[in-house]
Coordinates of N, CA, C and O in Angstrom, one line a residue:
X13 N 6.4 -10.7 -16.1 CA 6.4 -10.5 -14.6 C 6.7 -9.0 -14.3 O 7.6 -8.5 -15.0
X14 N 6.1 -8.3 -13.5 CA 6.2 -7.1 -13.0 C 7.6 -6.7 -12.2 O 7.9 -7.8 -11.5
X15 N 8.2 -5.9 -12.0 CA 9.1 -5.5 -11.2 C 8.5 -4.5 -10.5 O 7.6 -3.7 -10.9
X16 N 9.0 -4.6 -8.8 CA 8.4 -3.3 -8.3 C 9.1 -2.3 -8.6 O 8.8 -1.5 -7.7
X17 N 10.1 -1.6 -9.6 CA 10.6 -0.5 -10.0 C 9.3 0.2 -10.9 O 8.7 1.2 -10.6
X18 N 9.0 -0.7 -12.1 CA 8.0 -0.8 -13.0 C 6.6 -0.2 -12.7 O 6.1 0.8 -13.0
X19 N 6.2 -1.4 -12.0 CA 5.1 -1.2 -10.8 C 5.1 0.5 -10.5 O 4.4 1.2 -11.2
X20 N 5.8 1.0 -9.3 CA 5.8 2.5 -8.7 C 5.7 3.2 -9.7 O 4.9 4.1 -9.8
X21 N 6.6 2.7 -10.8 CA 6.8 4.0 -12.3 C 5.4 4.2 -12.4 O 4.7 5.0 -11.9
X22 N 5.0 3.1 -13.4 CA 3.9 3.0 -13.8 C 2.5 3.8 -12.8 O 1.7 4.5 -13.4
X23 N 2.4 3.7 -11.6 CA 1.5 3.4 -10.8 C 1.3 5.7 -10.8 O 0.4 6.4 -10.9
X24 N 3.0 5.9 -10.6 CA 3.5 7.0 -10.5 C 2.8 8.3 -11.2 O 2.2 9.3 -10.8
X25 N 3.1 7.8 -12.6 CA 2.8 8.2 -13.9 C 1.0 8.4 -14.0 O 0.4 9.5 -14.4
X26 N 0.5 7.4 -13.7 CA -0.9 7.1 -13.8 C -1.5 8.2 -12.6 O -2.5 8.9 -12.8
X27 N -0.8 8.2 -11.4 CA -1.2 9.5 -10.1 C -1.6 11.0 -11.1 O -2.6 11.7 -11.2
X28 N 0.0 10.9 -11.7 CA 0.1 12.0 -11.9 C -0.7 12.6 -12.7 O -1.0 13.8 -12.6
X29 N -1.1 11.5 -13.9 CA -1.9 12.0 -15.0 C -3.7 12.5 -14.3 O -4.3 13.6 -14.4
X30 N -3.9 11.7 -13.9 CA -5.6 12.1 -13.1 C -5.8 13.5 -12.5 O -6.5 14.5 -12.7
X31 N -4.5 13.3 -11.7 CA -4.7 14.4 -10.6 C -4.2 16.3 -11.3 O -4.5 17.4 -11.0
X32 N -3.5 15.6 -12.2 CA -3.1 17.2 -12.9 C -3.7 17.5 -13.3 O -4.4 16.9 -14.1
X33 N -3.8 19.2 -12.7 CA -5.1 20.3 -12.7 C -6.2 20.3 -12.1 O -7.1 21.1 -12.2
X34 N -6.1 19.0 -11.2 CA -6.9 19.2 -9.7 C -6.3 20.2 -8.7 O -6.9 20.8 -7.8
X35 N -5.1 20.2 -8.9 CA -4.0 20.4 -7.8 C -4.3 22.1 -7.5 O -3.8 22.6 -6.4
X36 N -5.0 22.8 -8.2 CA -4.8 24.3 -8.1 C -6.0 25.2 -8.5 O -6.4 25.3 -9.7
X37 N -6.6 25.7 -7.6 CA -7.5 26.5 -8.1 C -6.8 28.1 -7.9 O -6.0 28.3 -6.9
X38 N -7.3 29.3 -9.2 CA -7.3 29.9 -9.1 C -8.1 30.6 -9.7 O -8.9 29.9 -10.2
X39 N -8.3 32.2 -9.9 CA -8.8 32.7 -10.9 C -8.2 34.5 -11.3 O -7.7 35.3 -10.5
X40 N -8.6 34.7 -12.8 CA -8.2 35.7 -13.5 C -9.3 37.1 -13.4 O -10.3 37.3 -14.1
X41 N -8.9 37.9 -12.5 CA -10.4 38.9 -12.9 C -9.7 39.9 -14.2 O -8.7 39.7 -15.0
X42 N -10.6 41.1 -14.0 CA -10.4 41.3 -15.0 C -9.4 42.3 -15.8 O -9.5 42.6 -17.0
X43 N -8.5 42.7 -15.0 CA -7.0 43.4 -15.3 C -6.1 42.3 -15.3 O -5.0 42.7 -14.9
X44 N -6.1 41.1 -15.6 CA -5.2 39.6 -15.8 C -4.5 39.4 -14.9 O -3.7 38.6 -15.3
X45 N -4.4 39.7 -13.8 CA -4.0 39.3 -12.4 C -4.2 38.4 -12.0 O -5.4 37.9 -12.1
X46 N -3.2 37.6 -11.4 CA -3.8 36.1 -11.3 C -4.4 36.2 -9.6 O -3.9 37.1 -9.1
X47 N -5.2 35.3 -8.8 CA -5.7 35.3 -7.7 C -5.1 34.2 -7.3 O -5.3 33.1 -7.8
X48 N -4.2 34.4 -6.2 CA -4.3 33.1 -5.3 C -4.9 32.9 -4.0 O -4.2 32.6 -3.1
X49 N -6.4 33.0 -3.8 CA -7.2 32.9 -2.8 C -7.2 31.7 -2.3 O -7.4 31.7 -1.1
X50 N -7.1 30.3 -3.1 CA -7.1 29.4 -3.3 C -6.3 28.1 -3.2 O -7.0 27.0 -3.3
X51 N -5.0 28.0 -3.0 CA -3.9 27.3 -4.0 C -4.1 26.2 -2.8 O -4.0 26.3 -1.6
X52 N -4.5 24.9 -3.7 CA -4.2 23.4 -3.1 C -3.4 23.1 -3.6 O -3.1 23.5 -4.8
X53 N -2.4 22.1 -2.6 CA -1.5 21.3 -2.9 C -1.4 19.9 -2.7 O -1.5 19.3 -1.6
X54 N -1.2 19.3 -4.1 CA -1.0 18.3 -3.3 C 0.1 17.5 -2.2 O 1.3 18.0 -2.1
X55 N -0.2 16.2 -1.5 CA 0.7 15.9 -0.6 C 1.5 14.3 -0.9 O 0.9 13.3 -0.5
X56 N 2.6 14.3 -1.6 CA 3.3 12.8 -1.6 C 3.9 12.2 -0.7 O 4.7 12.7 0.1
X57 N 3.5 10.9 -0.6 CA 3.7 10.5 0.7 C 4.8 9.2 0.3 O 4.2 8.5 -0.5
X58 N 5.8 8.8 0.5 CA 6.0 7.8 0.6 C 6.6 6.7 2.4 O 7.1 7.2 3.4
X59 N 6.3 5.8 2.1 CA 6.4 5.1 3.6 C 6.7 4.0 3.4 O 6.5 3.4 2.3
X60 N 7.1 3.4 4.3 CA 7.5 1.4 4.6 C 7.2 1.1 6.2 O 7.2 1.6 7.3
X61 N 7.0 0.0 5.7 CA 6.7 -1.2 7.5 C 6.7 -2.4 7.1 O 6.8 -2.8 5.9
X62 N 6.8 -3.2 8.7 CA 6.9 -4.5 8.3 C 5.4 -5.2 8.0 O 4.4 -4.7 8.6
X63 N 5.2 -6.2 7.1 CA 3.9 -7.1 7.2 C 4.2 -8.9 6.7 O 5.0 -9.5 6.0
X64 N 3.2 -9.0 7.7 CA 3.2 -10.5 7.9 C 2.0 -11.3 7.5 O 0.9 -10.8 7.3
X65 N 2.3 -12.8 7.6 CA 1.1 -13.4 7.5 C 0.7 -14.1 8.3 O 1.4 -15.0 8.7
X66 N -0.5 -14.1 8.7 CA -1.3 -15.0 9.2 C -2.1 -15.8 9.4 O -3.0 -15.5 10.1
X67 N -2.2 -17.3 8.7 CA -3.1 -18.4 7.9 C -2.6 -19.6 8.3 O -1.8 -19.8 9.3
X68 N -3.1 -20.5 7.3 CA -3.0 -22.3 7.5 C -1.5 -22.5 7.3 O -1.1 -23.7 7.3
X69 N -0.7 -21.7 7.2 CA 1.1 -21.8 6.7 C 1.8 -20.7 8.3 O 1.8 -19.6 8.6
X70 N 2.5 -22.3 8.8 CA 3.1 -21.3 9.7 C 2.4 -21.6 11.3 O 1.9 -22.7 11.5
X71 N 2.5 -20.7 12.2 CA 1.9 -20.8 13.7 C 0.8 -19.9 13.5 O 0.7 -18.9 12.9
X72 N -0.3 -20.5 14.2 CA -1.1 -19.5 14.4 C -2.0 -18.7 15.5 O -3.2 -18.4 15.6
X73 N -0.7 -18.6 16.4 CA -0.6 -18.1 17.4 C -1.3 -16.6 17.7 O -2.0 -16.2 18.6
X74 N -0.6 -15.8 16.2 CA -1.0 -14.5 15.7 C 0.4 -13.7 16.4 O 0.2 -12.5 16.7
X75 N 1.5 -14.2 16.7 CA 2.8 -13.8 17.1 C 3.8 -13.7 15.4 O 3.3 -14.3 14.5
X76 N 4.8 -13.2 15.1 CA 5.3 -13.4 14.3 C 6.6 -13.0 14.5 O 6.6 -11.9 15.1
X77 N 7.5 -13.3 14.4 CA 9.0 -13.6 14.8 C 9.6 -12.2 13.8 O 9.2 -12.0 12.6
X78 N 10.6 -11.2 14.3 CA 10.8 -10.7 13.2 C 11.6 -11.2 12.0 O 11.6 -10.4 11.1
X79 N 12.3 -12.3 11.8 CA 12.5 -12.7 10.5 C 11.8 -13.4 9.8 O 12.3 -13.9 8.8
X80 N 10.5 -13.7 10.1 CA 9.1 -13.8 9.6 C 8.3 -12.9 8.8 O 7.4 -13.3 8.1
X81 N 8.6 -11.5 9.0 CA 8.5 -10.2 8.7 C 9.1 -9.6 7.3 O 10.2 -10.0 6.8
X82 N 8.1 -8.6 6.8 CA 8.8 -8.3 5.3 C 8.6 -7.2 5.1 O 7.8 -6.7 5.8
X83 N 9.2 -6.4 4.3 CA 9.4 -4.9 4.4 C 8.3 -4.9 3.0 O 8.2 -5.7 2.1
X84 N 7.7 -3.6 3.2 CA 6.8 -3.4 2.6 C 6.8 -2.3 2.0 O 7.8 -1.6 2.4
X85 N 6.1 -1.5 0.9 CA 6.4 0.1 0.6 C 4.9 1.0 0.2 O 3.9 0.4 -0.2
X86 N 4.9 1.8 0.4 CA 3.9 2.7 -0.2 C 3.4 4.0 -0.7 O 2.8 4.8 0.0
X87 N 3.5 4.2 -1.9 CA 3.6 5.5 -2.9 C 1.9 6.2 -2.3 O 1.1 5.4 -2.1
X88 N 1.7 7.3 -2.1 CA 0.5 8.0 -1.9 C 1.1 9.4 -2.4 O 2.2 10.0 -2.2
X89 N -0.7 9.8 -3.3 CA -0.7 11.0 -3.5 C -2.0 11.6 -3.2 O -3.1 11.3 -3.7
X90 N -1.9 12.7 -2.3 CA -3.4 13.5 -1.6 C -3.5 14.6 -2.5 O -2.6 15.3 -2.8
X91 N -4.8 14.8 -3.0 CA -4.8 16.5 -3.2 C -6.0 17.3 -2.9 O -7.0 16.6 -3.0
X92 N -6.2 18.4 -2.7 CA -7.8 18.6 -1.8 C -8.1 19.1 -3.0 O -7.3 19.7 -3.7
X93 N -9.7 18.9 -3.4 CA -10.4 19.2 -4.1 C -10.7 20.5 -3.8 O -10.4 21.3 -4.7
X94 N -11.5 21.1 -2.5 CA -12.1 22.0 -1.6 C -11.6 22.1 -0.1 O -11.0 21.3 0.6
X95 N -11.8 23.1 0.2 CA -11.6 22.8 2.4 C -12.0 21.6 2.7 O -11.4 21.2 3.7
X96 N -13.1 20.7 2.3 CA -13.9 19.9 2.7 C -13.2 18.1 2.1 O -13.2 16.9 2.4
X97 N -12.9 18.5 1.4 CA -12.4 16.8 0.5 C -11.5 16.7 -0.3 O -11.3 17.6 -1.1
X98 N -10.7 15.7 -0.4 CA -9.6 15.2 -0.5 C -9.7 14.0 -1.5 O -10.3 13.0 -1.2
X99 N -8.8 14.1 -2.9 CA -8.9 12.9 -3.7 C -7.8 12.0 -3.2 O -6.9 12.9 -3.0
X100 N -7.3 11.1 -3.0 CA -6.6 10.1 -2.5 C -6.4 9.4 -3.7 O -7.2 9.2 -4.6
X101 N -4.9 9.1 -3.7 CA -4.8 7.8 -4.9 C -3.1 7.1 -3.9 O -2.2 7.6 -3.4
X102 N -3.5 5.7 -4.1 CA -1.8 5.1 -3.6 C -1.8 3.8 -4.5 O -2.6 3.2 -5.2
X103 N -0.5 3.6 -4.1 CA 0.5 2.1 -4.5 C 0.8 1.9 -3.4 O 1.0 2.7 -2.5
X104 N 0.9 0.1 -3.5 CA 1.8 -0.4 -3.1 C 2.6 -1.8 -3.0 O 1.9 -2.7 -3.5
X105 N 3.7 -2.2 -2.5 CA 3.9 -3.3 -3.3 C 4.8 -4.1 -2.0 O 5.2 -3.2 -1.2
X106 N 5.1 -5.0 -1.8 CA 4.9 -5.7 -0.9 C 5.6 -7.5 -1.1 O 4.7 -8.2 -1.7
X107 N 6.5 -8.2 -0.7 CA 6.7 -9.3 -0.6 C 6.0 -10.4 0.5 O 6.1 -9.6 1.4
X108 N 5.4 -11.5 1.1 CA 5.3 -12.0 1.8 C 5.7 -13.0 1.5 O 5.5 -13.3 0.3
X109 N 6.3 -14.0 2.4 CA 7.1 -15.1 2.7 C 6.5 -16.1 3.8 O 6.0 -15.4 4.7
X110 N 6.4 -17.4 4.0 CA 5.9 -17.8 5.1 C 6.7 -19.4 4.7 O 7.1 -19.7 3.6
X111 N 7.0 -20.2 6.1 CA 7.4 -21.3 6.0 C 6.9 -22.2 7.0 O 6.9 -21.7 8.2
X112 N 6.4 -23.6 6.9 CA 6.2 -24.6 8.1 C 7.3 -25.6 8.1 O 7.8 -26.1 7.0
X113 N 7.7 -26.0 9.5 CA 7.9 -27.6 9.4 C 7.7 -27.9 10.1 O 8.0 -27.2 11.1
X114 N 6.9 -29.2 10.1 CA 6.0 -30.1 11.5 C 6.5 -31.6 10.6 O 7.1 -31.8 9.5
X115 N 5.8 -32.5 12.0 CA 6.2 -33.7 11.6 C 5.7 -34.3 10.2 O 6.3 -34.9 9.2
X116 N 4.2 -34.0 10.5 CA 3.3 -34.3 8.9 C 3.3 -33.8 7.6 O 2.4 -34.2 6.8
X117 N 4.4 -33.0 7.2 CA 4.4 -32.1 6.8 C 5.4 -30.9 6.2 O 5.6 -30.4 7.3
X118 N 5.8 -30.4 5.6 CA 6.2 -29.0 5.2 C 5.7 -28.2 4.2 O 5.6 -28.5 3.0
X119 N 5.1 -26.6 5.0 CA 4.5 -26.1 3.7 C 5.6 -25.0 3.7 O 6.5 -25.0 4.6
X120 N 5.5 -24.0 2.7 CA 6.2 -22.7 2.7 C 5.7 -22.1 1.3 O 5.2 -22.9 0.4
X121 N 5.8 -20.5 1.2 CA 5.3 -20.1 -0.3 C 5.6 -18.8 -0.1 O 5.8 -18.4 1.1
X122 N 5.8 -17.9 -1.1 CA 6.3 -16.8 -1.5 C 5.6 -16.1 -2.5 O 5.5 -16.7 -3.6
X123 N 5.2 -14.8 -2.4 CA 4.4 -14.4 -3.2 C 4.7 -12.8 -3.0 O 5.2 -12.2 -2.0
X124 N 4.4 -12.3 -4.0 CA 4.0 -10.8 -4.5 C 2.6 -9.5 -4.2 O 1.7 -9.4 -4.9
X125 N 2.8 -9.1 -3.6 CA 1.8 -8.7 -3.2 C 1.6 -7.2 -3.7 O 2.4 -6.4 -3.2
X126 N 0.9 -6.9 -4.5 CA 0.6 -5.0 -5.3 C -0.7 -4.6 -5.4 O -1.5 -5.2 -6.1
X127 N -0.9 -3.6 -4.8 CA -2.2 -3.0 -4.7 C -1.8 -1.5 -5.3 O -0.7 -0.9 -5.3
X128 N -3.1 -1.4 -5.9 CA -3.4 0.1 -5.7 C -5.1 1.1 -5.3 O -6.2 0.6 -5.1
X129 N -4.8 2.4 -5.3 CA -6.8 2.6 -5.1 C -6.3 3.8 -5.2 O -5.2 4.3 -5.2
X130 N -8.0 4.3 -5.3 CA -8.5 5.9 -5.3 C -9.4 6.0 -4.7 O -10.3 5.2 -5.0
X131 N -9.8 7.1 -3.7 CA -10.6 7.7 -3.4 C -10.7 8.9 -2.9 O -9.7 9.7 -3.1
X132 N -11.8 9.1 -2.2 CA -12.5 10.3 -1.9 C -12.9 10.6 -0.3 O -13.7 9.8 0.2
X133 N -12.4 11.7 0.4 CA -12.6 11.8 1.9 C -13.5 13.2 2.0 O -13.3 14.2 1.3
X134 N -14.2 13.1 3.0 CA -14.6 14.3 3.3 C -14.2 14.4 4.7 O -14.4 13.4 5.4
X135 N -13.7 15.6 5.4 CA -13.4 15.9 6.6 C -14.1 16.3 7.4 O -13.5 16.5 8.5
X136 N -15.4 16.5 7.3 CA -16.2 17.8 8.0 C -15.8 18.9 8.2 O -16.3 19.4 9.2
X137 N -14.8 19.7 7.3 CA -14.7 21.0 8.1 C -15.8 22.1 8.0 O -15.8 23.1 8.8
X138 N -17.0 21.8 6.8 CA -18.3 22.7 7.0 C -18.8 22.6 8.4 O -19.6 23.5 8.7
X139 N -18.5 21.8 9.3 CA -19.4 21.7 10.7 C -18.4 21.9 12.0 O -18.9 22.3 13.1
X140 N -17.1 21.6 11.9 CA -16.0 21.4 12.9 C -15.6 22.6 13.3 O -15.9 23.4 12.4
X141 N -14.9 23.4 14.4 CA -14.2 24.2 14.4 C -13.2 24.3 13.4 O -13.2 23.4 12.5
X142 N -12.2 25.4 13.5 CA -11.1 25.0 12.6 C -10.3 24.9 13.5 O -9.6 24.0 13.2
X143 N -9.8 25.4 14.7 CA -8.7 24.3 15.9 C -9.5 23.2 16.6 O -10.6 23.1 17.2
X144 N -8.4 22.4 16.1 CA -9.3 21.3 17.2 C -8.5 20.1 16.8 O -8.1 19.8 15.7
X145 N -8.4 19.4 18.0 CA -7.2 17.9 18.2 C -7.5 17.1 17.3 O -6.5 16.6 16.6
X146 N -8.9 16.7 17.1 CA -9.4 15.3 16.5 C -9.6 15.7 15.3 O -9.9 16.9 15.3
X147 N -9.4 15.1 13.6 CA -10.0 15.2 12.5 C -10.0 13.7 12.1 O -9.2 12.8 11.8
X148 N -11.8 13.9 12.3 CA -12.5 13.1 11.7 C -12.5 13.0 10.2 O -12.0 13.9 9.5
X149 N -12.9 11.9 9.6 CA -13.2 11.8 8.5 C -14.0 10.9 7.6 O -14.0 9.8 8.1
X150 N -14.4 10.8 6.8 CA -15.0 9.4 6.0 C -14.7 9.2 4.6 O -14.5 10.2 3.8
X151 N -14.6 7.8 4.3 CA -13.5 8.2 2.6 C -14.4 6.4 1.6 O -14.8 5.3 2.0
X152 N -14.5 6.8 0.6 CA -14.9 6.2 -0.2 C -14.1 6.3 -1.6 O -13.7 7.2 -2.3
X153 N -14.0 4.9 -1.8 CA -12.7 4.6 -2.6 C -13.2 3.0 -3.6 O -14.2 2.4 -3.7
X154 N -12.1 3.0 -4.1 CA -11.9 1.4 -4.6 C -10.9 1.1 -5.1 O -10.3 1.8 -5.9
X155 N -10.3 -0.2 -4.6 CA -8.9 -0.4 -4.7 C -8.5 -1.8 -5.3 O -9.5 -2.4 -5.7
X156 N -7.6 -2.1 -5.5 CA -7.1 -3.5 -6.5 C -6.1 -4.3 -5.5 O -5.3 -3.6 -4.9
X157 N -6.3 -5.6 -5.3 CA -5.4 -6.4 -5.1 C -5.2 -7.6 -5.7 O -6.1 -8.5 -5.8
X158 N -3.5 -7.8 -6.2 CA -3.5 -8.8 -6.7 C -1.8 -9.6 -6.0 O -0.9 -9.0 -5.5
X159 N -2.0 -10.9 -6.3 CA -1.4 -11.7 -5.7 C -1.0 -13.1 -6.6 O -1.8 -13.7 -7.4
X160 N 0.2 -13.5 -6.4 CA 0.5 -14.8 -6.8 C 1.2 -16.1 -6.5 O 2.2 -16.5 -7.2
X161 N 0.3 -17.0 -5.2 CA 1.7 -17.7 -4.4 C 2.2 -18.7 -5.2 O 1.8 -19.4 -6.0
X162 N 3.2 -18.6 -4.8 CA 4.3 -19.9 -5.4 C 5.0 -20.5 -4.5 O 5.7 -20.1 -3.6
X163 N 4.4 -22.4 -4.9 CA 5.4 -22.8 -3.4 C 7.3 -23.4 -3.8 O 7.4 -23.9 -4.9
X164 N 8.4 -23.2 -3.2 CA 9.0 -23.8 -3.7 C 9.4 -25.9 -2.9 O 10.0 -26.5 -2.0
X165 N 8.6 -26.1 -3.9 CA 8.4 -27.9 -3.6 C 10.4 -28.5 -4.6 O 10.8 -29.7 -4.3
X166 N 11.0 -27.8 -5.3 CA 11.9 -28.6 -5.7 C 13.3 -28.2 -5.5 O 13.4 -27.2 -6.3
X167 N 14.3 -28.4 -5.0 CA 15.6 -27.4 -5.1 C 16.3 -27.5 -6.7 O 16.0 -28.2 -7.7
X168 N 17.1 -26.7 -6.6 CA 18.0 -26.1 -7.9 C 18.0 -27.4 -8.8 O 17.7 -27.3 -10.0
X169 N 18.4 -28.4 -8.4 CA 18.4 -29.7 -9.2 C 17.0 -30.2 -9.7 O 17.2 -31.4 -10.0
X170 N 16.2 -30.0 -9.7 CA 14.7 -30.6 -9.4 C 14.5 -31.9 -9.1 O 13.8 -32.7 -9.6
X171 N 15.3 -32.0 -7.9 CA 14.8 -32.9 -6.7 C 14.0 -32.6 -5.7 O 14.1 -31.5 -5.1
X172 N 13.1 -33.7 -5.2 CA 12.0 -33.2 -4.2 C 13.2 -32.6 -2.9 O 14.4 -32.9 -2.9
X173 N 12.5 -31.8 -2.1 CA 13.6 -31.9 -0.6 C 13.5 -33.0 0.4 O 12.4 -33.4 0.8
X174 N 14.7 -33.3 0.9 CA 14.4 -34.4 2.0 C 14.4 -33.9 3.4 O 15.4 -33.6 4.0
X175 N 13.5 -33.8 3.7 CA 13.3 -32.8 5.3 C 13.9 -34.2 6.4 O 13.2 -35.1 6.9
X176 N 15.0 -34.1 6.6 CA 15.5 -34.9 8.1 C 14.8 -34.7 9.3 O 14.3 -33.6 9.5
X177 N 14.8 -36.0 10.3 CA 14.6 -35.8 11.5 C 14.9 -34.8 12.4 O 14.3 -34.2 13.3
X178 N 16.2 -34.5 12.0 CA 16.9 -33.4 12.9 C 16.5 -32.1 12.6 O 17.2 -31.1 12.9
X179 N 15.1 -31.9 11.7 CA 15.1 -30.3 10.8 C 16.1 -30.1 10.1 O 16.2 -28.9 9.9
X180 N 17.1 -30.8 9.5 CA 17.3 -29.9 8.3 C 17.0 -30.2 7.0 O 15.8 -30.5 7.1
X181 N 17.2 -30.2 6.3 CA 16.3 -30.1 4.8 C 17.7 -30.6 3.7 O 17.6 -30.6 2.5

């Protein structure tokens, strides 16, 4: 089983290896001077928000309560190839949680959620001004998701649960 410590490491490591020595153009003329006409950088990004679900588990109103909500994370690394495009690579890793009880019924399940991808954006700056409010873009990529629900049907003893009239369990 994966840990998300693991996960980011790994995911981390793998950014870094691709992208090193995309990150910098420069060049040597001919008195060994180095030229920085050029110098890209790349940009690390890390972030969190909440995410939820919305399916056959649960209301499906498309409302979600926030202790229905789960914190989520996301490793990104940008680096521009040219003025014009941008290699993209991210992680990310993610819990979701969901629970029902109705009369017919109780579902609930818990799962893992880890993605990652790479791609490629171009900005238009060969055609755009260079001030200007809006940056468009278009990006082509391919990414991984994987998942694995698990319901919990038995408590600590492995007895079924007895869901009471009154809701409680």
């Amino acid at each position: 089983m994966r840990t998300p410590l693991k996960f980011i490491l790994l995911t981390s490591v793998m950014l870094v290896s691709i992208l090193h020595g995309s990150s910098a153009y420069s060049q040597v003329d001919s008195s060994n001077v180095i030229s920085t006409e050029k110098l890209f950088r790349p940009k690390i990004g890390l972030s969190s928000g909440l995410i939820s679900y919305f399916g056959d588990v649960g209301k499906l109103d498309g409302l979600s309560r926030q202790e229905e909500m789960n914190w989520g994370y996301r490793l990104s690394l940008i680096t521009p190839l040219d003025d014009a495009f941008n290699l993209n690579a991210f992680a990310c890793y993610r819990n979701i949680t969901k629970e029902e009880r109705v009369v017919n019924g109780n579902a609930n399940f818990s799962t893992t959620v880890l993605m990652g991808g790479l791609s490629v954006a171009y900005n238009f700056n060969h055609f755009l001004p260079e001030e200007r409010t809006i940056e468009p873009y278009i990006s082509l990529g391919i990414s991984t998701f994987e998942f694995n629900p698990k319901a919990d049907l038995l408590d600590a003893n492995g007895q079924s649960y007895n869901y009471w009239s009154d809701g409680t369990i």
